[in-house]
Amino acid sequence: MISYNVSPNDYLTYQLYMASKSKEIKFKRRKNWLLIPMVYLIFATLAYFLGKQKNIALTFSILAGIWLILHPLYTRWNYKDKFKKAIIKNNKEIFGKKITMSIDGQFLIISDTVNSKKQKISEVASIHEISTHIFIKLKKGSSIIIPKSEISISKELHELMKTITTISGVKISKELNWKWK
């Protein structure tokens, strides 16, 4: 059995990790990163060749370069800020409660101070491990967030994860160098 608390930062890390793996979000970020500079460069080309306006062409070219440099920083901050606000708004009741997790036969038992839930281990869809957390994604769409820093005995966590992977047949996807970009 393991016990831990989940904080808003744990949920934020989970959301950012999942966003970094989403093909739709990757496509949207890349499209927005490249589309605006392309428009600026088209205007720069038109200003230079059709209007003979070198200063305006240079201005649009500089704006394209600035966008290419600053947009990734802005979207990184923007996603983080939006997720943080949504997490605090929608999950207030979860934070600060002690969560315990144990295995009983083919079931994963997750309990907090109010509720207890029995989940079939065979319902585990994927397990992702980063340097600070373990995320257990279930087939029904929900996930279990385990902050490694909250687990005092890592041997118990290791045994729990070994049992889950053995029963479910799901391997742990380790990305220990993952960072939100």
PDB file of C-alpha atoms in Angstrom:
ATOM      1  CA  MET A   1       0.000   0.000   0.000  1.00  0.00           C
ATOM      2  CA  ILE A   2       1.154   3.526  -0.774  1.00  0.00           C
ATOM      3  CA  SER A   3      -0.143   6.832   0.585  1.00  0.00           C
ATOM      4  CA  TYR A   4       0.257  10.307  -0.854  1.00  0.00           C
ATOM      5  CA  ASN A   5      -1.327  13.734  -1.295  1.00  0.00           C
ATOM      6  CA  VAL A   6      -2.124  15.244  -4.688  1.00  0.00           C
ATOM      7  CA  SER A   7      -1.566  18.969  -5.237  1.00  0.00           C
ATOM      8  CA  PRO A   8      -2.687  21.307  -8.024  1.00  0.00           C
ATOM      9  CA  ASN A   9       0.879  21.139  -9.403  1.00  0.00           C
ATOM     10  CA  ASP A  10       0.563  17.362  -9.790  1.00  0.00           C
ATOM     11  CA  TYR A  11      -2.580  17.808 -11.867  1.00  0.00           C
ATOM     12  CA  LEU A  12      -0.875  20.564 -13.842  1.00  0.00           C
ATOM     13  CA  THR A  13       2.090  18.316 -14.609  1.00  0.00           C
ATOM     14  CA  TYR A  14      -0.300  15.595 -15.766  1.00  0.00           C
ATOM     15  CA  GLN A  15      -2.221  17.984 -18.040  1.00  0.00           C
ATOM     16  CA  LEU A  16       0.968  19.392 -19.543  1.00  0.00           C
ATOM     17  CA  TYR A  17       2.357  15.908 -20.119  1.00  0.00           C
ATOM     18  CA  MET A  18      -0.816  14.780 -21.880  1.00  0.00           C
ATOM     19  CA  ALA A  19      -0.906  17.985 -23.933  1.00  0.00           C
ATOM     20  CA  SER A  20       2.684  17.388 -25.023  1.00  0.00           C
ATOM     21  CA  LYS A  21       1.652  13.954 -26.302  1.00  0.00           C
ATOM     22  CA  SER A  22      -1.526  15.123 -28.076  1.00  0.00           C
ATOM     23  CA  LYS A  23      -1.178  15.159 -31.867  1.00  0.00           C
ATOM     24  CA  GLU A  24      -3.920  17.806 -32.139  1.00  0.00           C
ATOM     25  CA  ILE A  25      -2.218  20.190 -29.728  1.00  0.00           C
ATOM     26  CA  LYS A  26       1.191  19.642 -31.347  1.00  0.00           C
ATOM     27  CA  PHE A  27      -0.323  20.350 -34.778  1.00  0.00           C
ATOM     28  CA  LYS A  28      -2.158  23.456 -33.551  1.00  0.00           C
ATOM     29  CA  ARG A  29       0.936  24.891 -31.860  1.00  0.00           C
ATOM     30  CA  ARG A  30       3.128  24.226 -34.902  1.00  0.00           C
ATOM     31  CA  LYS A  31       0.548  25.645 -37.326  1.00  0.00           C
ATOM     32  CA  ASN A  32       0.172  28.839 -35.297  1.00  0.00           C
ATOM     33  CA  TRP A  33       3.939  29.099 -34.927  1.00  0.00           C
ATOM     34  CA  LEU A  34       4.519  28.960 -38.699  1.00  0.00           C
ATOM     35  CA  LEU A  35       1.373  30.541 -40.169  1.00  0.00           C
ATOM     36  CA  ILE A  36       1.784  34.092 -38.859  1.00  0.00           C
ATOM     37  CA  PRO A  37       5.450  34.432 -39.922  1.00  0.00           C
ATOM     38  CA  MET A  38       4.491  33.173 -43.372  1.00  0.00           C
ATOM     39  CA  VAL A  39       1.871  35.916 -43.630  1.00  0.00           C
ATOM     40  CA  TYR A  40       4.429  38.496 -42.465  1.00  0.00           C
ATOM     41  CA  LEU A  41       6.917  37.255 -45.053  1.00  0.00           C
ATOM     42  CA  ILE A  42       4.286  37.436 -47.814  1.00  0.00           C
ATOM     43  CA  PHE A  43       3.594  41.052 -46.840  1.00  0.00           C
ATOM     44  CA  ALA A  44       7.341  41.723 -46.733  1.00  0.00           C
ATOM     45  CA  THR A  45       7.752  40.273 -50.222  1.00  0.00           C
ATOM     46  CA  LEU A  46       4.821  42.289 -51.568  1.00  0.00           C
ATOM     47  CA  ALA A  47       6.115  45.475 -49.961  1.00  0.00           C
ATOM     48  CA  TYR A  48       9.622  44.935 -51.308  1.00  0.00           C
ATOM     49  CA  PHE A  49       8.861  43.866 -54.866  1.00  0.00           C
ATOM     50  CA  LEU A  50       5.531  45.554 -55.626  1.00  0.00           C
ATOM     51  CA  GLY A  51       5.651  48.628 -53.448  1.00  0.00           C
ATOM     52  CA  LYS A  52       9.410  49.181 -53.464  1.00  0.00           C
ATOM     53  CA  GLN A  53       9.143  49.755 -49.690  1.00  0.00           C
ATOM     54  CA  LYS A  54      12.327  48.352 -48.199  1.00  0.00           C
ATOM     55  CA  ASN A  55      11.620  49.657 -44.680  1.00  0.00           C
ATOM     56  CA  ILE A  56       8.155  48.070 -44.529  1.00  0.00           C
ATOM     57  CA  ALA A  57       9.564  44.809 -45.940  1.00  0.00           C
ATOM     58  CA  LEU A  58      12.296  44.840 -43.303  1.00  0.00           C
ATOM     59  CA  THR A  59       9.731  45.545 -40.556  1.00  0.00           C
ATOM     60  CA  PHE A  60       7.575  42.589 -41.614  1.00  0.00           C
ATOM     61  CA  SER A  61      10.649  40.351 -41.808  1.00  0.00           C
ATOM     62  CA  ILE A  62      11.708  41.361 -38.301  1.00  0.00           C
ATOM     63  CA  LEU A  63       8.183  40.731 -37.012  1.00  0.00           C
ATOM     64  CA  ALA A  64       8.286  37.247 -38.551  1.00  0.00           C
ATOM     65  CA  GLY A  65      11.578  36.527 -36.782  1.00  0.00           C
ATOM     66  CA  ILE A  66      10.312  37.855 -33.454  1.00  0.00           C
ATOM     67  CA  TRP A  67       7.189  35.700 -33.767  1.00  0.00           C
ATOM     68  CA  LEU A  68       9.252  32.583 -34.466  1.00  0.00           C
ATOM     69  CA  ILE A  69      11.331  33.200 -31.345  1.00  0.00           C
ATOM     70  CA  LEU A  70       8.674  34.383 -28.885  1.00  0.00           C
ATOM     71  CA  HIS A  71       5.610  32.354 -29.858  1.00  0.00           C
ATOM     72  CA  PRO A  72       6.848  29.040 -28.351  1.00  0.00           C
ATOM     73  CA  LEU A  73       7.563  30.834 -25.067  1.00  0.00           C
ATOM     74  CA  TYR A  74       4.136  32.455 -25.095  1.00  0.00           C
ATOM     75  CA  THR A  75       2.230  29.241 -25.872  1.00  0.00           C
ATOM     76  CA  ARG A  76       4.190  27.360 -23.202  1.00  0.00           C
ATOM     77  CA  TRP A  77       3.148  29.956 -20.640  1.00  0.00           C
ATOM     78  CA  ASN A  78      -0.414  30.254 -22.007  1.00  0.00           C
ATOM     79  CA  TYR A  79      -1.183  26.509 -21.854  1.00  0.00           C
ATOM     80  CA  LYS A  80       0.271  26.286 -18.374  1.00  0.00           C
ATOM     81  CA  ASP A  81      -1.791  29.254 -17.173  1.00  0.00           C
ATOM     82  CA  LYS A  82      -5.063  27.985 -18.704  1.00  0.00           C
ATOM     83  CA  PHE A  83      -4.582  24.489 -17.326  1.00  0.00           C
ATOM     84  CA  LYS A  84      -3.721  25.827 -13.876  1.00  0.00           C
ATOM     85  CA  LYS A  85      -6.897  27.939 -13.721  1.00  0.00           C
ATOM     86  CA  ALA A  86      -9.084  25.054 -14.911  1.00  0.00           C
ATOM     87  CA  ILE A  87      -7.532  22.624 -12.442  1.00  0.00           C
ATOM     88  CA  ILE A  88      -8.061  24.908  -9.467  1.00  0.00           C
ATOM     89  CA  LYS A  89     -11.634  25.659 -10.551  1.00  0.00           C
ATOM     90  CA  ASN A  90     -12.675  22.055 -11.224  1.00  0.00           C
ATOM     91  CA  ASN A  91     -10.766  19.992  -8.650  1.00  0.00           C
ATOM     92  CA  LYS A  92     -10.726  22.007  -5.412  1.00  0.00           C
ATOM     93  CA  GLU A  93     -12.244  19.202  -3.344  1.00  0.00           C
ATOM     94  CA  ILE A  94      -9.473  16.732  -4.173  1.00  0.00           C
ATOM     95  CA  PHE A  95      -6.473  18.670  -2.911  1.00  0.00           C
ATOM     96  CA  GLY A  96      -5.153  18.126   0.584  1.00  0.00           C
ATOM     97  CA  LYS A  97      -6.735  14.677   1.019  1.00  0.00           C
ATOM     98  CA  LYS A  98      -4.564  11.675   1.781  1.00  0.00           C
ATOM     99  CA  ILE A  99      -4.916   9.048  -0.951  1.00  0.00           C
ATOM    100  CA  THR A 100      -4.055   5.412  -0.390  1.00  0.00           C
ATOM    101  CA  MET A 101      -3.606   2.840  -3.113  1.00  0.00           C
ATOM    102  CA  SER A 102      -3.337  -0.905  -2.694  1.00  0.00           C
ATOM    103  CA  ILE A 103      -3.910  -4.103  -4.644  1.00  0.00           C
ATOM    104  CA  ASP A 104      -6.452  -6.746  -3.734  1.00  0.00           C
ATOM    105  CA  GLY A 105      -6.228  -9.658  -6.141  1.00  0.00           C
ATOM    106  CA  GLN A 106      -7.142  -8.322  -9.610  1.00  0.00           C
ATOM    107  CA  PHE A 107      -8.289  -4.944  -8.271  1.00  0.00           C
ATOM    108  CA  LEU A 108      -6.606  -1.653  -7.564  1.00  0.00           C
ATOM    109  CA  ILE A 109      -8.178  -0.027  -4.502  1.00  0.00           C
ATOM    110  CA  ILE A 110      -7.943   3.766  -4.359  1.00  0.00           C
ATOM    111  CA  SER A 111      -9.194   5.506  -1.219  1.00  0.00           C
ATOM    112  CA  ASP A 112      -9.246   9.025   0.139  1.00  0.00           C
ATOM    113  CA  THR A 113     -10.771  10.337   3.350  1.00  0.00           C
ATOM    114  CA  VAL A 114     -14.310  10.172   1.908  1.00  0.00           C
ATOM    115  CA  ASN A 115     -14.442   7.699  -0.996  1.00  0.00           C
ATOM    116  CA  SER A 116     -13.076   4.326  -1.944  1.00  0.00           C
ATOM    117  CA  LYS A 117     -12.958   2.968  -5.487  1.00  0.00           C
ATOM    118  CA  LYS A 118     -12.193  -0.507  -6.768  1.00  0.00           C
ATOM    119  CA  GLN A 119     -10.708  -0.576 -10.264  1.00  0.00           C
ATOM    120  CA  LYS A 120      -9.896  -3.700 -12.259  1.00  0.00           C
ATOM    121  CA  ILE A 121      -6.204  -3.764 -13.020  1.00  0.00           C
ATOM    122  CA  SER A 122      -7.066  -5.160 -16.454  1.00  0.00           C
ATOM    123  CA  GLU A 123      -8.647  -1.736 -17.189  1.00  0.00           C
ATOM    124  CA  VAL A 124      -5.209  -0.058 -17.178  1.00  0.00           C
ATOM    125  CA  ALA A 125      -4.582   1.301 -20.683  1.00  0.00           C
ATOM    126  CA  SER A 126      -1.122   2.797 -20.242  1.00  0.00           C
ATOM    127  CA  ILE A 127       1.426   3.776 -17.626  1.00  0.00           C
ATOM    128  CA  HIS A 128       3.726   6.754 -18.092  1.00  0.00           C
ATOM    129  CA  GLU A 129       6.626   7.614 -15.823  1.00  0.00           C
ATOM    130  CA  ILE A 130       8.423  10.930 -15.820  1.00  0.00           C
ATOM    131  CA  SER A 131      11.066  12.063 -13.351  1.00  0.00           C
ATOM    132  CA  THR A 132       8.536  13.431 -10.852  1.00  0.00           C
ATOM    133  CA  HIS A 133       5.323  11.444 -11.427  1.00  0.00           C
ATOM    134  CA  ILE A 134       3.691   8.228 -12.554  1.00  0.00           C
ATOM    135  CA  PHE A 135       0.465   8.491 -14.574  1.00  0.00           C
ATOM    136  CA  ILE A 136      -1.777   5.446 -14.840  1.00  0.00           C
ATOM    137  CA  LYS A 137      -4.290   5.946 -17.643  1.00  0.00           C
ATOM    138  CA  LEU A 138      -7.406   3.789 -17.528  1.00  0.00           C
ATOM    139  CA  LYS A 139      -9.384   2.513 -20.523  1.00  0.00           C
ATOM    140  CA  LYS A 140     -12.456   4.505 -19.468  1.00  0.00           C
ATOM    141  CA  GLY A 141     -10.479   7.746 -19.825  1.00  0.00           C
ATOM    142  CA  SER A 142      -9.698   8.658 -16.235  1.00  0.00           C
ATOM    143  CA  SER A 143      -6.191   8.634 -14.822  1.00  0.00           C
ATOM    144  CA  ILE A 144      -4.380   8.101 -11.573  1.00  0.00           C
ATOM    145  CA  ILE A 145      -1.645  10.607 -10.722  1.00  0.00           C
ATOM    146  CA  ILE A 146       1.103   9.462  -8.388  1.00  0.00           C
ATOM    147  CA  PRO A 147       3.635  12.115  -7.305  1.00  0.00           C
ATOM    148  CA  LYS A 148       6.903  10.311  -6.580  1.00  0.00           C
ATOM    149  CA  SER A 149       8.008  12.946  -4.082  1.00  0.00           C
ATOM    150  CA  GLU A 150       5.033  12.109  -1.843  1.00  0.00           C
ATOM    151  CA  ILE A 151       5.890   8.414  -1.557  1.00  0.00           C
ATOM    152  CA  SER A 152       8.138   7.870   1.434  1.00  0.00           C
ATOM    153  CA  ILE A 153       9.031   4.240   0.670  1.00  0.00           C
ATOM    154  CA  SER A 154       9.899   3.845  -2.997  1.00  0.00           C
ATOM    155  CA  LYS A 155      10.163   0.060  -2.554  1.00  0.00           C
ATOM    156  CA  GLU A 156       6.392  -0.096  -1.993  1.00  0.00           C
ATOM    157  CA  LEU A 157       5.765   1.992  -5.109  1.00  0.00           C
ATOM    158  CA  HIS A 158       8.099  -0.255  -7.112  1.00  0.00           C
ATOM    159  CA  GLU A 159       6.263  -3.391  -5.917  1.00  0.00           C
ATOM    160  CA  LEU A 160       2.858  -1.838  -6.658  1.00  0.00           C
ATOM    161  CA  MET A 161       3.903  -0.869 -10.181  1.00  0.00           C
ATOM    162  CA  LYS A 162       5.450  -4.297 -10.785  1.00  0.00           C
ATOM    163  CA  THR A 163       2.181  -5.992  -9.782  1.00  0.00           C
ATOM    164  CA  ILE A 164       0.105  -3.662 -11.962  1.00  0.00           C
ATOM    165  CA  THR A 165       2.316  -4.233 -15.012  1.00  0.00           C
ATOM    166  CA  THR A 166       2.314  -8.005 -14.470  1.00  0.00           C
ATOM    167  CA  ILE A 167      -1.468  -8.285 -14.144  1.00  0.00           C
ATOM    168  CA  SER A 168      -2.401  -5.727 -16.819  1.00  0.00           C
ATOM    169  CA  GLY A 169       0.326  -6.668 -19.285  1.00  0.00           C
ATOM    170  CA  VAL A 170       1.000  -2.947 -19.850  1.00  0.00           C
ATOM    171  CA  LYS A 171       4.618  -1.807 -19.895  1.00  0.00           C
ATOM    172  CA  ILE A 172       5.717   1.429 -18.266  1.00  0.00           C
ATOM    173  CA  SER A 173       6.599   4.130 -20.774  1.00  0.00           C
ATOM    174  CA  LYS A 174       9.543   5.903 -19.155  1.00  0.00           C
ATOM    175  CA  GLU A 175      10.344   9.464 -20.146  1.00  0.00           C
ATOM    176  CA  LEU A 176      12.493  10.528 -17.246  1.00  0.00           C
ATOM    177  CA  ASN A 177      13.869  13.544 -19.151  1.00  0.00           C
ATOM    178  CA  TRP A 178      10.436  14.868 -20.141  1.00  0.00           C
ATOM    179  CA  LYS A 179       9.972  18.607 -19.714  1.00  0.00           C
ATOM    180  CA  TRP A 180       7.105  20.895 -20.744  1.00  0.00           C
ATOM    181  CA  LYS A 181       8.155  22.842 -23.838  1.00  0.00           C
TER     182      LYS A 181
END
